[in-house]
Amino acid sequence: MSASMIDWNVAVQTGTRLVRPGPQVSHEEARQVVDELRELSRLAQGHVLDFTGIQAERDSAPATIVDRPGWIRANVDGFKVVLEPLMEQMQERRGTGLLSGGAGGVMVQAVGSRVTGMQVGAILAYMASRVLGQYELFLPPDPSGRAPTGRLTLVAPNIVQVEQELGVDPRDFRLWVCLHEETHRTQFTGVPWLREYVQDQMTKFLLASDLDPGAMLDRLRDAAEAVADAVRGGDSSLIDAIQSPEQREILDRLTAVMTLVEGHGDYVMDAVGPEVVPSVQQIRARFQGRRDGGSRMDKTIRRVLGIDLKMKQYAEGSRFVRRVVAEAGMDGFNKIWQSPETLPTHAEIKEPADWMNRVVGPRELDAPPEANEA
């Protein structure tokens, strides 16, 4: 069995060493935040189920509340579940060559795995101080034999830090964040094929990478140019630079589904309504200002890692959902979850009418009232 291409222990050690500490709170305050986030995640789940109309069973497990190092460890566990089997396949496909056995190959790989482990750790350290919560799709096997679909995780220090920076009502903000993340839990528990579809597309994306040394060198040159362009203020990202043509096609499908689920989460957290989150409009306005701001260095890192692309996805996906629900109703929108074929393409997300014509059907859209010819 070949060694891992990423040293995951190094990734965790690097990430937890580099991550910045969260806001200073007393033990009692921290305990209160954790208790309230658990309670609000349960409350949000009921609101999301009622509002979206997705037929999902209520999950009795509250959100898992973590600190920044805990978020790093959880993500490394998820990466291992997805990437380890793929790395085995990729190494087998490499066949003979510099990385394929022998003392020299083992040495190159040992050094390489530590370098990539440090890189993964550094990226996770940066992300761990920004992420408010996530629905973890890929979990290590459960020793009890129960295979959970996923786990809802909230990063308590980040939620507290952002609510303090924005000067918003803490309970409202915490419930608002829970509404977004609980929407993801509802999507993936209520739509049985969705998790497998996402994992299948991710697997295909990673296995479609060019392993030819010449092509790999070209990709590395592209990546170096992307970093330089991002530092200059351009729009390049590493994600764009390291794709083969086949990967671009798969990434289009992956981007479309992730834009949909993130946009749906953003739509629900705002649309559930002021009766649930009274200060929702103030929170959204201030939060959007934070998303758009940051130092020049922060903006550069966001561009290089493709985070700005994710922000655009939220906005694009939310626009798509708003438009479809407005014209076809929630039942019309929920046809999106019928099968992979009813998901919108990347192009349809930009043109919701095309998706509605293809999936909802023109007759089911709200027809304009007939003119009164009195």
mmCIF file of C-alpha atoms in Angstrom:
data_model
loop_
_atom_site.group_PDB
_atom_site.id
_atom_site.type_symbol
_atom_site.label_atom_id
_atom_site.label_comp_id
_atom_site.label_asym_id
_atom_site.label_seq_id
_atom_site.Cartn_x
_atom_site.Cartn_y
_atom_site.Cartn_z
ATOM 1 C CA MET A 1 0.000 0.000 0.000
ATOM 2 C CA SER A 2 1.517 3.332 -0.992
ATOM 3 C CA ALA A 3 2.085 6.209 1.407
ATOM 4 C CA SER A 4 -0.319 9.098 1.433
ATOM 5 C CA MET A 5 0.457 11.963 -0.939
ATOM 6 C CA ILE A 6 -0.501 14.420 1.823
ATOM 7 C CA ASP A 7 0.801 14.178 5.385
ATOM 8 C CA TRP A 8 -2.465 14.868 7.205
ATOM 9 C CA ASN A 9 -0.800 15.104 10.624
ATOM 10 C CA VAL A 10 1.435 17.878 9.289
ATOM 11 C CA ALA A 11 -1.667 19.593 7.883
ATOM 12 C CA VAL A 12 -3.389 19.548 11.305
ATOM 13 C CA GLN A 13 -0.214 20.607 13.178
ATOM 14 C CA THR A 14 0.467 23.457 10.737
ATOM 15 C CA GLY A 15 -3.137 24.639 10.726
ATOM 16 C CA THR A 16 -3.573 24.633 14.508
ATOM 17 C CA ARG A 17 -0.179 26.346 14.968
ATOM 18 C CA LEU A 18 -0.916 29.137 12.464
ATOM 19 C CA VAL A 19 -4.589 29.807 13.219
ATOM 20 C CA ARG A 20 -5.266 33.032 15.095
ATOM 21 C CA PRO A 21 -6.970 32.860 18.496
ATOM 22 C CA GLY A 22 -10.635 33.840 18.609
ATOM 23 C CA PRO A 23 -12.180 36.655 20.654
ATOM 24 C CA GLN A 24 -11.464 36.517 24.375
ATOM 25 C CA VAL A 25 -14.522 35.422 26.369
ATOM 26 C CA SER A 26 -14.896 33.892 29.840
ATOM 27 C CA HIS A 27 -15.607 30.172 30.278
ATOM 28 C CA GLU A 28 -19.145 31.032 31.379
ATOM 29 C CA GLU A 29 -19.749 33.222 28.280
ATOM 30 C CA ALA A 30 -18.347 30.489 26.017
ATOM 31 C CA ARG A 31 -20.652 27.897 27.593
ATOM 32 C CA GLN A 32 -23.665 30.176 27.101
ATOM 33 C CA VAL A 33 -22.783 30.724 23.419
ATOM 34 C CA VAL A 34 -22.475 26.961 22.840
ATOM 35 C CA ASP A 35 -25.809 26.242 24.577
ATOM 36 C CA GLU A 36 -27.615 28.976 22.628
ATOM 37 C CA LEU A 37 -26.192 27.876 19.256
ATOM 38 C CA ARG A 38 -27.396 24.313 19.912
ATOM 39 C CA GLU A 39 -30.858 25.578 20.830
ATOM 40 C CA LEU A 40 -31.040 27.922 17.833
ATOM 41 C CA SER A 41 -29.934 25.203 15.408
ATOM 42 C CA ARG A 42 -32.945 23.106 16.528
ATOM 43 C CA LEU A 43 -35.247 26.114 16.206
ATOM 44 C CA ALA A 44 -33.869 26.968 12.754
ATOM 45 C CA GLN A 45 -34.399 23.403 11.535
ATOM 46 C CA GLY A 46 -38.154 23.672 12.161
ATOM 47 C CA HIS A 47 -38.376 27.032 10.365
ATOM 48 C CA VAL A 48 -36.419 25.700 7.356
ATOM 49 C CA LEU A 49 -38.554 22.558 7.021
ATOM 50 C CA ASP A 50 -41.769 24.620 7.190
ATOM 51 C CA PHE A 51 -40.575 27.303 4.792
ATOM 52 C CA THR A 52 -38.846 25.243 2.085
ATOM 53 C CA GLY A 53 -41.399 22.439 1.773
ATOM 54 C CA ILE A 54 -38.575 19.898 1.325
ATOM 55 C CA GLN A 55 -39.708 16.527 2.689
ATOM 56 C CA ALA A 56 -36.874 15.821 5.118
ATOM 57 C CA GLU A 57 -37.037 14.056 8.463
ATOM 58 C CA ARG A 58 -36.264 16.248 11.429
ATOM 59 C CA ASP A 59 -32.720 15.445 12.634
ATOM 60 C CA SER A 60 -32.702 15.210 16.424
ATOM 61 C CA ALA A 61 -28.945 15.880 16.619
ATOM 62 C CA PRO A 62 -28.159 19.516 17.404
ATOM 63 C CA ALA A 63 -25.339 21.299 15.615
ATOM 64 C CA THR A 64 -21.790 20.340 16.633
ATOM 65 C CA ILE A 65 -20.131 23.458 18.091
ATOM 66 C CA VAL A 66 -16.367 23.730 17.533
ATOM 67 C CA ASP A 67 -13.510 26.178 17.988
ATOM 68 C CA ARG A 68 -11.049 27.011 15.197
ATOM 69 C CA PRO A 69 -8.641 24.067 15.788
ATOM 70 C CA GLY A 70 -11.688 21.766 15.996
ATOM 71 C CA TRP A 71 -12.875 23.023 12.585
ATOM 72 C CA ILE A 72 -9.415 22.312 11.110
ATOM 73 C CA ARG A 73 -9.373 18.751 12.488
ATOM 74 C CA ALA A 74 -12.914 18.070 11.231
ATOM 75 C CA ASN A 75 -12.028 19.255 7.725
ATOM 76 C CA VAL A 76 -8.865 17.174 7.581
ATOM 77 C CA ASP A 77 -10.961 14.120 8.549
ATOM 78 C CA GLY A 78 -13.359 14.967 5.696
ATOM 79 C CA PHE A 79 -10.518 15.442 3.201
ATOM 80 C CA LYS A 80 -9.089 12.044 4.132
ATOM 81 C CA VAL A 81 -12.423 10.315 3.500
ATOM 82 C CA VAL A 82 -12.697 11.855 0.019
ATOM 83 C CA LEU A 83 -9.068 12.070 -1.100
ATOM 84 C CA GLU A 84 -7.267 8.987 0.254
ATOM 85 C CA PRO A 85 -9.012 6.471 -2.079
ATOM 86 C CA LEU A 86 -8.509 8.821 -5.033
ATOM 87 C CA MET A 87 -4.823 9.276 -4.298
ATOM 88 C CA GLU A 88 -4.368 5.524 -4.336
ATOM 89 C CA GLN A 89 -5.962 5.368 -7.796
ATOM 90 C CA MET A 90 -3.910 8.304 -9.078
ATOM 91 C CA GLN A 91 -0.665 6.748 -7.867
ATOM 92 C CA GLU A 92 -1.529 3.449 -9.549
ATOM 93 C CA ARG A 93 -2.158 5.305 -12.818
ATOM 94 C CA ARG A 94 1.232 6.993 -12.607
ATOM 95 C CA GLY A 95 2.966 3.650 -13.174
ATOM 96 C CA THR A 96 6.745 3.798 -13.259
ATOM 97 C CA GLY A 97 8.694 6.997 -12.858
ATOM 98 C CA LEU A 98 10.117 9.344 -10.290
ATOM 99 C CA LEU A 99 7.271 8.940 -7.825
ATOM 100 C CA SER A 100 6.789 5.206 -8.248
ATOM 101 C CA GLY A 101 8.824 3.306 -5.699
ATOM 102 C CA GLY A 102 12.515 2.867 -5.068
ATOM 103 C CA ALA A 103 14.439 4.784 -2.405
ATOM 104 C CA GLY A 104 14.565 7.959 -4.545
ATOM 105 C CA GLY A 105 10.839 7.925 -5.229
ATOM 106 C CA VAL A 106 10.001 7.338 -1.572
ATOM 107 C CA MET A 107 12.273 10.249 -0.576
ATOM 108 C CA VAL A 108 10.693 12.619 -3.120
ATOM 109 C CA GLN A 109 7.240 11.586 -1.971
ATOM 110 C CA ALA A 110 8.033 11.930 1.746
ATOM 111 C CA VAL A 111 9.281 15.484 1.209
ATOM 112 C CA GLY A 112 6.373 16.255 -1.123
ATOM 113 C CA SER A 113 3.756 14.978 1.333
ATOM 114 C CA ARG A 114 5.141 17.225 4.084
ATOM 115 C CA VAL A 115 5.156 20.258 1.781
ATOM 116 C CA THR A 116 1.573 19.651 0.645
ATOM 117 C CA GLY A 117 0.564 18.938 4.259
ATOM 118 C CA MET A 118 1.958 22.323 5.275
ATOM 119 C CA GLN A 119 0.189 24.021 2.357
ATOM 120 C CA VAL A 120 -3.163 22.411 3.258
ATOM 121 C CA GLY A 121 -2.612 23.395 6.899
ATOM 122 C CA ALA A 122 -1.832 27.017 6.004
ATOM 123 C CA ILE A 123 -4.988 27.314 3.854
ATOM 124 C CA LEU A 124 -7.117 25.730 6.609
ATOM 125 C CA ALA A 125 -5.634 28.129 9.203
ATOM 126 C CA TYR A 126 -6.757 31.073 7.068
ATOM 127 C CA MET A 127 -10.213 29.607 6.452
ATOM 128 C CA ALA A 128 -10.699 28.573 10.106
ATOM 129 C CA SER A 129 -10.910 32.195 11.223
ATOM 130 C CA ARG A 130 -13.529 33.047 8.556
ATOM 131 C CA VAL A 131 -16.000 30.142 8.345
ATOM 132 C CA LEU A 132 -19.137 30.577 10.463
ATOM 133 C CA GLY A 133 -20.518 27.103 9.908
ATOM 134 C CA GLN A 134 -20.795 24.277 7.417
ATOM 135 C CA TYR A 135 -22.618 21.062 6.705
ATOM 136 C CA GLU A 136 -19.921 18.391 6.612
ATOM 137 C CA LEU A 137 -20.906 15.913 3.920
ATOM 138 C CA PHE A 138 -17.975 13.535 4.223
ATOM 139 C CA LEU A 139 -17.426 11.956 7.620
ATOM 140 C CA PRO A 140 -15.206 9.088 8.795
ATOM 141 C CA PRO A 141 -17.122 5.795 9.244
ATOM 142 C CA ASP A 142 -19.233 5.683 12.397
ATOM 143 C CA PRO A 143 -18.021 2.875 14.739
ATOM 144 C CA SER A 144 -21.651 2.261 15.798
ATOM 145 C CA GLY A 145 -22.470 1.216 12.233
ATOM 146 C CA ARG A 146 -24.915 4.094 11.695
ATOM 147 C CA ALA A 147 -23.818 6.076 8.678
ATOM 148 C CA PRO A 148 -24.937 9.679 9.185
ATOM 149 C CA THR A 149 -25.570 11.697 6.037
ATOM 150 C CA GLY A 150 -23.476 14.513 7.418
ATOM 151 C CA ARG A 151 -22.882 16.770 10.376
ATOM 152 C CA LEU A 152 -23.864 20.384 10.946
ATOM 153 C CA THR A 153 -20.938 22.306 12.461
ATOM 154 C CA LEU A 154 -20.914 25.873 13.799
ATOM 155 C CA VAL A 155 -17.644 27.693 14.610
ATOM 156 C CA ALA A 156 -18.526 29.560 17.820
ATOM 157 C CA PRO A 157 -15.565 32.007 18.058
ATOM 158 C CA ASN A 158 -16.087 33.196 14.478
ATOM 159 C CA ILE A 159 -19.820 33.783 14.982
ATOM 160 C CA VAL A 160 -19.099 35.794 18.163
ATOM 161 C CA GLN A 161 -16.329 37.766 16.456
ATOM 162 C CA VAL A 162 -18.482 38.723 13.459
ATOM 163 C CA GLU A 163 -21.530 39.708 15.542
ATOM 164 C CA GLN A 164 -19.235 41.934 17.648
ATOM 165 C CA GLU A 165 -17.584 43.492 14.560
ATOM 166 C CA LEU A 166 -20.955 44.184 12.926
ATOM 167 C CA GLY A 167 -22.602 45.464 16.114
ATOM 168 C CA VAL A 168 -25.743 43.394 15.522
ATOM 169 C CA ASP A 169 -28.139 41.625 17.887
ATOM 170 C CA PRO A 170 -26.302 38.415 18.939
ATOM 171 C CA ARG A 171 -29.360 36.134 19.129
ATOM 172 C CA ASP A 172 -30.717 37.344 15.782
ATOM 173 C CA PHE A 173 -27.336 36.894 14.114
ATOM 174 C CA ARG A 174 -26.821 33.416 15.539
ATOM 175 C CA LEU A 175 -30.287 32.298 14.404
ATOM 176 C CA TRP A 176 -29.665 33.859 10.956
ATOM 177 C CA VAL A 177 -26.452 31.833 10.541
ATOM 178 C CA CYS A 178 -28.232 28.677 11.764
ATOM 179 C CA LEU A 179 -30.976 29.164 9.151
ATOM 180 C CA HIS A 180 -28.399 29.078 6.336
ATOM 181 C CA GLU A 181 -26.581 26.001 7.639
ATOM 182 C CA GLU A 182 -29.803 24.149 8.542
ATOM 183 C CA THR A 183 -30.951 24.718 4.948
ATOM 184 C CA HIS A 184 -27.941 22.653 3.860
ATOM 185 C CA ARG A 185 -28.827 19.885 6.318
ATOM 186 C CA THR A 186 -32.389 19.869 4.914
ATOM 187 C CA GLN A 187 -31.131 19.789 1.314
ATOM 188 C CA PHE A 188 -28.831 16.822 1.837
ATOM 189 C CA THR A 189 -31.118 14.801 4.125
ATOM 190 C CA GLY A 190 -34.302 15.531 2.146
ATOM 191 C CA VAL A 191 -32.814 14.920 -1.335
ATOM 192 C CA PRO A 192 -31.413 11.357 -1.124
ATOM 193 C CA TRP A 193 -29.297 11.430 -4.314
ATOM 194 C CA LEU A 194 -27.696 14.859 -3.799
ATOM 195 C CA ARG A 195 -24.764 13.863 -1.581
ATOM 196 C CA GLU A 196 -23.771 10.981 -3.868
ATOM 197 C CA TYR A 197 -24.027 13.272 -6.914
ATOM 198 C CA VAL A 198 -21.695 15.854 -5.373
ATOM 199 C CA GLN A 199 -19.189 13.189 -4.308
ATOM 200 C CA ASP A 200 -19.314 11.559 -7.751
ATOM 201 C CA GLN A 201 -18.599 14.883 -9.490
ATOM 202 C CA MET A 202 -15.728 15.605 -7.069
ATOM 203 C CA THR A 203 -14.245 12.165 -7.709
ATOM 204 C CA LYS A 204 -14.483 12.597 -11.476
ATOM 205 C CA PHE A 205 -12.922 16.067 -11.213
ATOM 206 C CA LEU A 206 -9.891 14.802 -9.288
ATOM 207 C CA LEU A 207 -9.398 11.716 -11.459
ATOM 208 C CA ALA A 208 -9.577 13.806 -14.641
ATOM 209 C CA SER A 209 -6.353 15.650 -13.761
ATOM 210 C CA ASP A 210 -3.539 15.492 -16.307
ATOM 211 C CA LEU A 211 -0.804 13.230 -15.008
ATOM 212 C CA ASP A 212 1.465 13.704 -18.013
ATOM 213 C CA PRO A 213 4.621 15.541 -16.746
ATOM 214 C CA GLY A 214 4.541 18.097 -19.578
ATOM 215 C CA ALA A 215 0.897 18.927 -18.914
ATOM 216 C CA MET A 216 1.571 19.118 -15.173
ATOM 217 C CA LEU A 217 4.387 21.639 -15.789
ATOM 218 C CA ASP A 218 2.028 23.736 -17.919
ATOM 219 C CA ARG A 219 -0.546 23.671 -15.104
ATOM 220 C CA LEU A 220 2.071 24.734 -12.547
ATOM 221 C CA ARG A 221 3.123 27.631 -14.794
ATOM 222 C CA ASP A 222 -0.543 28.628 -15.131
ATOM 223 C CA ALA A 223 -0.911 28.479 -11.343
ATOM 224 C CA ALA A 224 2.150 30.710 -10.814
ATOM 225 C CA GLU A 225 0.735 33.213 -13.319
ATOM 226 C CA ALA A 226 -2.663 33.111 -11.569
ATOM 227 C CA VAL A 227 -1.063 33.997 -8.223
ATOM 228 C CA ALA A 228 0.897 36.854 -9.835
ATOM 229 C CA ASP A 229 -2.267 38.117 -11.545
ATOM 230 C CA ALA A 230 -4.275 37.988 -8.294
ATOM 231 C CA VAL A 231 -1.567 39.964 -6.476
ATOM 232 C CA ARG A 232 -1.783 42.598 -9.239
ATOM 233 C CA GLY A 233 -5.534 42.783 -8.661
ATOM 234 C CA GLY A 234 -6.692 40.594 -11.556
ATOM 235 C CA ASP A 235 -9.475 37.996 -11.522
ATOM 236 C CA SER A 236 -7.402 34.807 -11.810
ATOM 237 C CA SER A 237 -7.701 32.043 -9.222
ATOM 238 C CA LEU A 238 -5.776 28.828 -8.620
ATOM 239 C CA ILE A 239 -8.963 26.853 -9.285
ATOM 240 C CA ASP A 240 -9.050 28.158 -12.876
ATOM 241 C CA ALA A 241 -5.345 27.547 -13.415
ATOM 242 C CA ILE A 242 -5.106 23.870 -12.530
ATOM 243 C CA GLN A 243 -7.839 22.356 -14.683
ATOM 244 C CA SER A 244 -7.600 20.067 -17.648
ATOM 245 C CA PRO A 245 -10.303 20.586 -20.338
ATOM 246 C CA GLU A 246 -12.269 17.618 -18.971
ATOM 247 C CA GLN A 247 -12.043 19.069 -15.473
ATOM 248 C CA ARG A 248 -13.482 22.383 -16.662
ATOM 249 C CA GLU A 249 -16.613 20.596 -17.869
ATOM 250 C CA ILE A 250 -17.007 18.711 -14.565
ATOM 251 C CA LEU A 251 -16.278 21.878 -12.580
ATOM 252 C CA ASP A 252 -19.105 23.613 -14.452
ATOM 253 C CA ARG A 253 -21.520 20.964 -13.119
ATOM 254 C CA LEU A 254 -20.042 21.124 -9.616
ATOM 255 C CA THR A 255 -20.148 24.926 -9.635
ATOM 256 C CA ALA A 256 -23.795 24.875 -10.724
ATOM 257 C CA VAL A 257 -24.896 22.556 -7.903
ATOM 258 C CA MET A 258 -22.858 24.377 -5.264
ATOM 259 C CA THR A 259 -24.164 27.751 -6.495
ATOM 260 C CA LEU A 260 -27.684 26.359 -6.170
ATOM 261 C CA VAL A 261 -27.305 24.976 -2.627
ATOM 262 C CA GLU A 262 -25.444 28.069 -1.349
ATOM 263 C CA GLY A 263 -27.857 30.465 -3.050
ATOM 264 C CA HIS A 264 -30.813 28.517 -1.636
ATOM 265 C CA GLY A 265 -29.252 28.819 1.845
ATOM 266 C CA ASP A 266 -28.768 32.564 1.411
ATOM 267 C CA TYR A 267 -32.331 32.971 0.113
ATOM 268 C CA VAL A 268 -33.866 31.033 3.023
ATOM 269 C CA MET A 269 -31.883 32.841 5.749
ATOM 270 C CA ASP A 270 -33.264 36.176 4.490
ATOM 271 C CA ALA A 271 -36.747 35.058 3.394
ATOM 272 C CA VAL A 272 -37.854 33.174 6.515
ATOM 273 C CA GLY A 273 -38.778 36.631 7.696
ATOM 274 C CA PRO A 274 -38.577 39.438 10.186
ATOM 275 C CA GLU A 275 -40.950 37.655 12.576
ATOM 276 C CA VAL A 276 -38.193 35.048 13.091
ATOM 277 C CA VAL A 277 -35.135 37.334 12.833
ATOM 278 C CA PRO A 278 -36.430 40.869 13.522
ATOM 279 C CA SER A 279 -33.196 42.640 12.535
ATOM 280 C CA VAL A 280 -32.582 40.544 9.386
ATOM 281 C CA GLN A 281 -32.317 43.543 7.029
ATOM 282 C CA GLN A 282 -29.729 45.307 9.181
ATOM 283 C CA ILE A 283 -27.752 42.059 9.557
ATOM 284 C CA ARG A 284 -27.764 41.384 5.795
ATOM 285 C CA ALA A 285 -26.671 44.953 4.944
ATOM 286 C CA ARG A 286 -23.797 44.953 7.427
ATOM 287 C CA PHE A 287 -22.756 41.373 6.633
ATOM 288 C CA GLN A 288 -22.659 42.138 2.904
ATOM 289 C CA GLY A 289 -20.417 45.127 3.626
ATOM 290 C CA ARG A 290 -18.051 42.804 5.492
ATOM 291 C CA ARG A 291 -18.009 40.303 2.598
ATOM 292 C CA ASP A 292 -17.057 43.095 0.186
ATOM 293 C CA GLY A 293 -14.418 44.676 2.445
ATOM 294 C CA GLY A 294 -11.046 43.659 3.850
ATOM 295 C CA SER A 295 -7.422 44.697 3.452
ATOM 296 C CA ARG A 296 -5.610 44.489 0.125
ATOM 297 C CA MET A 297 -3.774 41.371 1.332
ATOM 298 C CA ASP A 298 -7.036 39.759 2.417
ATOM 299 C CA LYS A 299 -8.604 40.492 -0.970
ATOM 300 C CA THR A 300 -5.575 38.986 -2.727
ATOM 301 C CA ILE A 301 -5.745 35.784 -0.664
ATOM 302 C CA ARG A 302 -9.493 35.542 -1.319
ATOM 303 C CA ARG A 303 -8.893 35.839 -5.070
ATOM 304 C CA VAL A 304 -6.070 33.268 -5.107
ATOM 305 C CA LEU A 305 -8.111 30.716 -3.109
ATOM 306 C CA GLY A 306 -11.249 31.358 -5.155
ATOM 307 C CA ILE A 307 -13.218 32.671 -2.133
ATOM 308 C CA ASP A 308 -14.392 35.712 -4.096
ATOM 309 C CA LEU A 309 -15.773 33.257 -6.648
ATOM 310 C CA LYS A 310 -17.764 31.646 -3.815
ATOM 311 C CA MET A 311 -19.177 35.046 -2.836
ATOM 312 C CA LYS A 312 -20.343 35.544 -6.437
ATOM 313 C CA GLN A 313 -21.929 32.078 -6.280
ATOM 314 C CA TYR A 314 -23.967 33.064 -3.210
ATOM 315 C CA ALA A 315 -25.295 36.150 -5.006
ATOM 316 C CA GLU A 316 -25.954 34.363 -8.329
ATOM 317 C CA GLY A 317 -27.607 31.385 -6.657
ATOM 318 C CA SER A 318 -29.768 33.578 -4.441
ATOM 319 C CA ARG A 319 -30.935 35.610 -7.477
ATOM 320 C CA PHE A 320 -31.834 32.374 -9.288
ATOM 321 C CA VAL A 321 -33.873 31.031 -6.330
ATOM 322 C CA ARG A 322 -35.670 34.356 -5.751
ATOM 323 C CA ARG A 323 -36.666 34.612 -9.400
ATOM 324 C CA VAL A 324 -37.909 31.008 -9.683
ATOM 325 C CA VAL A 325 -39.886 31.129 -6.423
ATOM 326 C CA ALA A 326 -41.426 34.472 -7.462
ATOM 327 C CA GLU A 327 -42.547 33.102 -10.852
ATOM 328 C CA ALA A 328 -43.146 29.388 -10.254
ATOM 329 C CA GLY A 329 -43.835 29.271 -6.499
ATOM 330 C CA MET A 330 -42.038 27.099 -3.952
ATOM 331 C CA ASP A 331 -43.568 23.905 -5.395
ATOM 332 C CA GLY A 332 -42.278 24.836 -8.851
ATOM 333 C CA PHE A 333 -38.827 25.579 -7.459
ATOM 334 C CA ASN A 334 -38.737 22.266 -5.546
ATOM 335 C CA LYS A 335 -38.875 20.357 -8.851
ATOM 336 C CA ILE A 336 -35.160 21.137 -8.862
ATOM 337 C CA TRP A 337 -34.622 18.299 -6.349
ATOM 338 C CA GLN A 338 -36.251 15.549 -8.460
ATOM 339 C CA SER A 339 -33.061 14.190 -10.034
ATOM 340 C CA PRO A 340 -29.604 15.260 -11.280
ATOM 341 C CA GLU A 341 -31.274 16.016 -14.645
ATOM 342 C CA THR A 342 -33.533 18.663 -13.080
ATOM 343 C CA LEU A 343 -30.612 20.567 -11.554
ATOM 344 C CA PRO A 344 -29.879 23.851 -13.357
ATOM 345 C CA THR A 345 -26.821 24.085 -15.568
ATOM 346 C CA HIS A 346 -24.297 26.854 -15.021
ATOM 347 C CA ALA A 347 -25.890 28.767 -17.915
ATOM 348 C CA GLU A 348 -29.432 28.263 -16.554
ATOM 349 C CA ILE A 349 -28.465 29.752 -13.194
ATOM 350 C CA LYS A 350 -27.654 32.953 -15.070
ATOM 351 C CA GLU A 351 -30.912 32.639 -17.077
ATOM 352 C CA PRO A 352 -33.579 31.219 -14.709
ATOM 353 C CA ALA A 353 -36.277 31.400 -17.424
ATOM 354 C CA ASP A 354 -34.381 28.723 -19.399
ATOM 355 C CA TRP A 355 -34.475 26.349 -16.420
ATOM 356 C CA MET A 356 -38.162 27.082 -15.779
ATOM 357 C CA ASN A 357 -39.057 26.390 -19.423
ATOM 358 C CA ARG A 358 -37.116 23.127 -19.369
ATOM 359 C CA VAL A 359 -38.186 21.749 -15.971
ATOM 360 C CA VAL A 360 -41.284 23.558 -14.659
ATOM 361 C CA GLY A 361 -42.950 23.975 -18.050
ATOM 362 C CA PRO A 362 -44.301 27.279 -19.402
ATOM 363 C CA ARG A 363 -47.941 26.511 -18.490
ATOM 364 C CA GLU A 364 -47.212 26.119 -14.799
ATOM 365 C CA LEU A 365 -45.651 29.554 -14.477
ATOM 366 C CA ASP A 366 -47.896 32.285 -13.203
ATOM 367 C CA ALA A 367 -49.677 33.545 -16.311
ATOM 368 C CA PRO A 368 -50.147 37.315 -16.524
ATOM 369 C CA PRO A 369 -53.761 38.338 -15.806
ATOM 370 C CA GLU A 370 -55.865 38.830 -18.905
ATOM 371 C CA ALA A 371 -56.424 42.448 -19.831
ATOM 372 C CA ASN A 372 -59.869 43.711 -18.888
ATOM 373 C CA GLU A 373 -61.380 45.065 -22.105
ATOM 374 C CA ALA A 374 -64.177 47.014 -20.515
#
